[in-house]
Amino acid sequence: MSNPQQLRYSKEHEWLSNAENGVSTVGITEHAANALGDVVYVQLPEVGDTVTAGETCGELESTKSVSDLYSPVTGEVVEANQDVVDDPSLVNSAPFEGGWLFKVKVTDEPGDLLSADEYTDFAS
């Protein structure tokens, strides 16, 4: 498993891109996608929703289980990935590319996000 170095990671297995104009992209890690199994349903926060770091903001359902989606930061959702809603398997096949989940205008970022190397150690 290779976690992209430019991303940061939460202990709930979400990744966060560096902000561009204050907006970051959120997804789940390859580790989480593999643990879930084949994702068959995705419920994402809606545009305009406020998400809070560490709190539930959606749900992922797989053939194995249902898992809560946690936001790694606090902010306002500015885009949800409709492609993932239409084809949840993107979460498994491309967790760091087309399988991203939502974009958020960040207002607060916790200090406990992990680097790629720290997350790899945490997840192993």
PDB file of C-alpha atoms in Angstrom:
ATOM      1  CA  MET A   1       0.000   0.000   0.000  1.00  0.00           C
ATOM      2  CA  SER A   2       1.400   3.367  -1.009  1.00  0.00           C
ATOM      3  CA  ASN A   3      -0.043   6.488   0.587  1.00  0.00           C
ATOM      4  CA  PRO A   4       0.583   9.650  -1.455  1.00  0.00           C
ATOM      5  CA  GLN A   5       3.138  11.829   0.352  1.00  0.00           C
ATOM      6  CA  GLN A   6       1.378  15.121  -0.468  1.00  0.00           C
ATOM      7  CA  LEU A   7      -1.764  14.144   1.471  1.00  0.00           C
ATOM      8  CA  ARG A   8      -2.477  14.193   5.197  1.00  0.00           C
ATOM      9  CA  TYR A   9      -4.387  11.460   7.013  1.00  0.00           C
ATOM     10  CA  SER A  10      -6.755  11.044   9.948  1.00  0.00           C
ATOM     11  CA  LYS A  11      -6.792   8.170  12.417  1.00  0.00           C
ATOM     12  CA  GLU A  12     -10.310   7.422  11.121  1.00  0.00           C
ATOM     13  CA  HIS A  13      -8.670   6.561   7.737  1.00  0.00           C
ATOM     14  CA  GLU A  14      -9.663   9.631   5.730  1.00  0.00           C
ATOM     15  CA  TRP A  15      -7.209  11.569   3.607  1.00  0.00           C
ATOM     16  CA  LEU A  16      -7.066  15.331   3.039  1.00  0.00           C
ATOM     17  CA  SER A  17      -5.439  17.221   0.182  1.00  0.00           C
ATOM     18  CA  ASN A  18      -3.540  20.456   0.692  1.00  0.00           C
ATOM     19  CA  ALA A  19      -5.915  23.401   0.399  1.00  0.00           C
ATOM     20  CA  GLU A  20      -6.196  25.247  -2.890  1.00  0.00           C
ATOM     21  CA  ASN A  21      -7.880  28.634  -2.307  1.00  0.00           C
ATOM     22  CA  GLY A  22      -8.952  27.328   1.106  1.00  0.00           C
ATOM     23  CA  VAL A  23     -10.630  24.200  -0.317  1.00  0.00           C
ATOM     24  CA  SER A  24      -9.392  20.666   0.412  1.00  0.00           C
ATOM     25  CA  THR A  25     -10.503  17.336  -1.023  1.00  0.00           C
ATOM     26  CA  VAL A  26     -11.455  14.453   1.301  1.00  0.00           C
ATOM     27  CA  GLY A  27     -11.490  10.716   0.618  1.00  0.00           C
ATOM     28  CA  ILE A  28     -10.894   7.431   2.385  1.00  0.00           C
ATOM     29  CA  THR A  29      -7.568   5.650   2.280  1.00  0.00           C
ATOM     30  CA  GLU A  30      -6.735   2.554   0.303  1.00  0.00           C
ATOM     31  CA  HIS A  31      -6.304   0.752   3.643  1.00  0.00           C
ATOM     32  CA  ALA A  32      -9.892   1.642   4.625  1.00  0.00           C
ATOM     33  CA  ALA A  33     -11.272   0.774   1.190  1.00  0.00           C
ATOM     34  CA  ASN A  34      -9.609  -2.657   1.327  1.00  0.00           C
ATOM     35  CA  ALA A  35     -10.881  -3.268   4.866  1.00  0.00           C
ATOM     36  CA  LEU A  36     -14.435  -2.350   3.851  1.00  0.00           C
ATOM     37  CA  GLY A  37     -14.535  -4.643   0.848  1.00  0.00           C
ATOM     38  CA  ASP A  38     -16.628  -3.812  -2.205  1.00  0.00           C
ATOM     39  CA  VAL A  39     -18.384  -0.486  -1.559  1.00  0.00           C
ATOM     40  CA  VAL A  40     -21.960  -0.612  -2.869  1.00  0.00           C
ATOM     41  CA  TYR A  41     -23.494   2.590  -1.440  1.00  0.00           C
ATOM     42  CA  VAL A  42     -22.142   6.006  -0.498  1.00  0.00           C
ATOM     43  CA  GLN A  43     -23.956   8.745   1.419  1.00  0.00           C
ATOM     44  CA  LEU A  44     -22.050  12.035   1.334  1.00  0.00           C
ATOM     45  CA  PRO A  45     -22.637  15.409   2.966  1.00  0.00           C
ATOM     46  CA  GLU A  46     -24.470  17.861   0.723  1.00  0.00           C
ATOM     47  CA  VAL A  47     -23.179  21.143  -0.669  1.00  0.00           C
ATOM     48  CA  GLY A  48     -23.684  23.810   1.985  1.00  0.00           C
ATOM     49  CA  ASP A  49     -23.496  21.363   4.895  1.00  0.00           C
ATOM     50  CA  THR A  50     -21.095  22.209   7.702  1.00  0.00           C
ATOM     51  CA  VAL A  51     -18.828  19.322   8.705  1.00  0.00           C
ATOM     52  CA  THR A  52     -16.876  19.137  11.950  1.00  0.00           C
ATOM     53  CA  ALA A  53     -13.473  17.517  12.404  1.00  0.00           C
ATOM     54  CA  GLY A  54     -13.808  14.060  13.947  1.00  0.00           C
ATOM     55  CA  GLU A  55     -17.593  13.888  13.551  1.00  0.00           C
ATOM     56  CA  THR A  56     -19.707  11.706  11.275  1.00  0.00           C
ATOM     57  CA  CYS A  57     -20.673  13.320   7.976  1.00  0.00           C
ATOM     58  CA  GLY A  58     -21.726  10.390   5.824  1.00  0.00           C
ATOM     59  CA  GLU A  59     -21.764   6.645   5.393  1.00  0.00           C
ATOM     60  CA  LEU A  60     -20.142   3.945   3.291  1.00  0.00           C
ATOM     61  CA  GLU A  61     -21.871   0.603   2.845  1.00  0.00           C
ATOM     62  CA  SER A  62     -20.025  -2.423   1.541  1.00  0.00           C
ATOM     63  CA  THR A  63     -20.768  -6.077   1.029  1.00  0.00           C
ATOM     64  CA  LYS A  64     -19.159  -6.641   4.455  1.00  0.00           C
ATOM     65  CA  SER A  65     -20.455  -3.802   6.647  1.00  0.00           C
ATOM     66  CA  VAL A  66     -21.610  -0.217   7.043  1.00  0.00           C
ATOM     67  CA  SER A  67     -19.034   2.349   8.114  1.00  0.00           C
ATOM     68  CA  ASP A  68     -19.390   5.966   9.167  1.00  0.00           C
ATOM     69  CA  LEU A  69     -17.534   8.628   7.225  1.00  0.00           C
ATOM     70  CA  TYR A  70     -15.754  11.179   9.427  1.00  0.00           C
ATOM     71  CA  SER A  71     -14.595  14.621   8.406  1.00  0.00           C
ATOM     72  CA  PRO A  72     -10.890  15.249   9.029  1.00  0.00           C
ATOM     73  CA  VAL A  73     -11.493  19.032   9.197  1.00  0.00           C
ATOM     74  CA  THR A  74     -14.178  21.591  10.016  1.00  0.00           C
ATOM     75  CA  GLY A  75     -15.705  23.625   7.216  1.00  0.00           C
ATOM     76  CA  GLU A  76     -18.411  23.980   4.604  1.00  0.00           C
ATOM     77  CA  VAL A  77     -18.933  21.358   1.907  1.00  0.00           C
ATOM     78  CA  VAL A  78     -18.553  22.977  -1.522  1.00  0.00           C
ATOM     79  CA  GLU A  79     -18.763  19.847  -3.698  1.00  0.00           C
ATOM     80  CA  ALA A  80     -19.778  16.197  -3.348  1.00  0.00           C
ATOM     81  CA  ASN A  81     -18.465  13.630  -5.818  1.00  0.00           C
ATOM     82  CA  GLN A  82     -21.576  12.566  -7.716  1.00  0.00           C
ATOM     83  CA  ASP A  83     -19.494  10.024  -9.682  1.00  0.00           C
ATOM     84  CA  VAL A  84     -18.914   8.078  -6.438  1.00  0.00           C
ATOM     85  CA  VAL A  85     -22.611   8.216  -5.549  1.00  0.00           C
ATOM     86  CA  ASP A  86     -23.440   6.841  -9.019  1.00  0.00           C
ATOM     87  CA  ASP A  87     -20.595   4.279  -8.994  1.00  0.00           C
ATOM     88  CA  PRO A  88     -19.491   3.482  -5.400  1.00  0.00           C
ATOM     89  CA  SER A  89     -16.875   1.010  -6.669  1.00  0.00           C
ATOM     90  CA  LEU A  90     -14.656   4.037  -7.456  1.00  0.00           C
ATOM     91  CA  VAL A  91     -13.906   4.165  -3.713  1.00  0.00           C
ATOM     92  CA  ASN A  92     -12.210   0.775  -4.081  1.00  0.00           C
ATOM     93  CA  SER A  93     -10.678   1.128  -7.543  1.00  0.00           C
ATOM     94  CA  ALA A  94      -9.325   4.685  -7.236  1.00  0.00           C
ATOM     95  CA  PRO A  95      -9.416   5.876  -3.599  1.00  0.00           C
ATOM     96  CA  PHE A  96      -6.860   8.641  -4.201  1.00  0.00           C
ATOM     97  CA  GLU A  97      -8.075   9.735  -7.646  1.00  0.00           C
ATOM     98  CA  GLY A  98     -11.658   9.422  -8.951  1.00  0.00           C
ATOM     99  CA  GLY A  99     -12.866   7.908  -5.672  1.00  0.00           C
ATOM    100  CA  TRP A 100     -12.551  11.146  -3.674  1.00  0.00           C
ATOM    101  CA  LEU A 101     -15.671  11.937  -1.645  1.00  0.00           C
ATOM    102  CA  PHE A 102     -16.170  15.671  -1.086  1.00  0.00           C
ATOM    103  CA  LYS A 103     -14.495  19.067  -1.118  1.00  0.00           C
ATOM    104  CA  VAL A 104     -14.612  21.357   1.887  1.00  0.00           C
ATOM    105  CA  LYS A 105     -13.798  25.024   2.471  1.00  0.00           C
ATOM    106  CA  VAL A 106     -11.689  24.534   5.583  1.00  0.00           C
ATOM    107  CA  THR A 107     -12.325  26.796   8.579  1.00  0.00           C
ATOM    108  CA  ASP A 108     -10.442  24.718  11.162  1.00  0.00           C
ATOM    109  CA  GLU A 109      -7.928  21.917  10.883  1.00  0.00           C
ATOM    110  CA  PRO A 110      -6.951  19.751  13.850  1.00  0.00           C
ATOM    111  CA  GLY A 111      -3.288  19.434  14.679  1.00  0.00           C
ATOM    112  CA  ASP A 112      -3.346  15.638  14.821  1.00  0.00           C
ATOM    113  CA  LEU A 113      -3.447  14.859  11.085  1.00  0.00           C
ATOM    114  CA  LEU A 114      -0.731  12.421  10.082  1.00  0.00           C
ATOM    115  CA  SER A 115       1.879  12.490   7.331  1.00  0.00           C
ATOM    116  CA  ALA A 116       1.893   9.609   4.833  1.00  0.00           C
ATOM    117  CA  ASP A 117       4.696   7.840   6.721  1.00  0.00           C
ATOM    118  CA  GLU A 118       2.975   8.350  10.095  1.00  0.00           C
ATOM    119  CA  TYR A 119      -0.291   7.002   8.678  1.00  0.00           C
ATOM    120  CA  THR A 120       1.444   3.955   7.178  1.00  0.00           C
ATOM    121  CA  ASP A 121       2.914   3.175  10.614  1.00  0.00           C
ATOM    122  CA  PHE A 122      -0.472   3.775  12.295  1.00  0.00           C
ATOM    123  CA  ALA A 123      -2.393   1.564   9.847  1.00  0.00           C
ATOM    124  CA  SER A 124       0.022  -1.365   9.971  1.00  0.00           C
TER     125      SER A 124
END
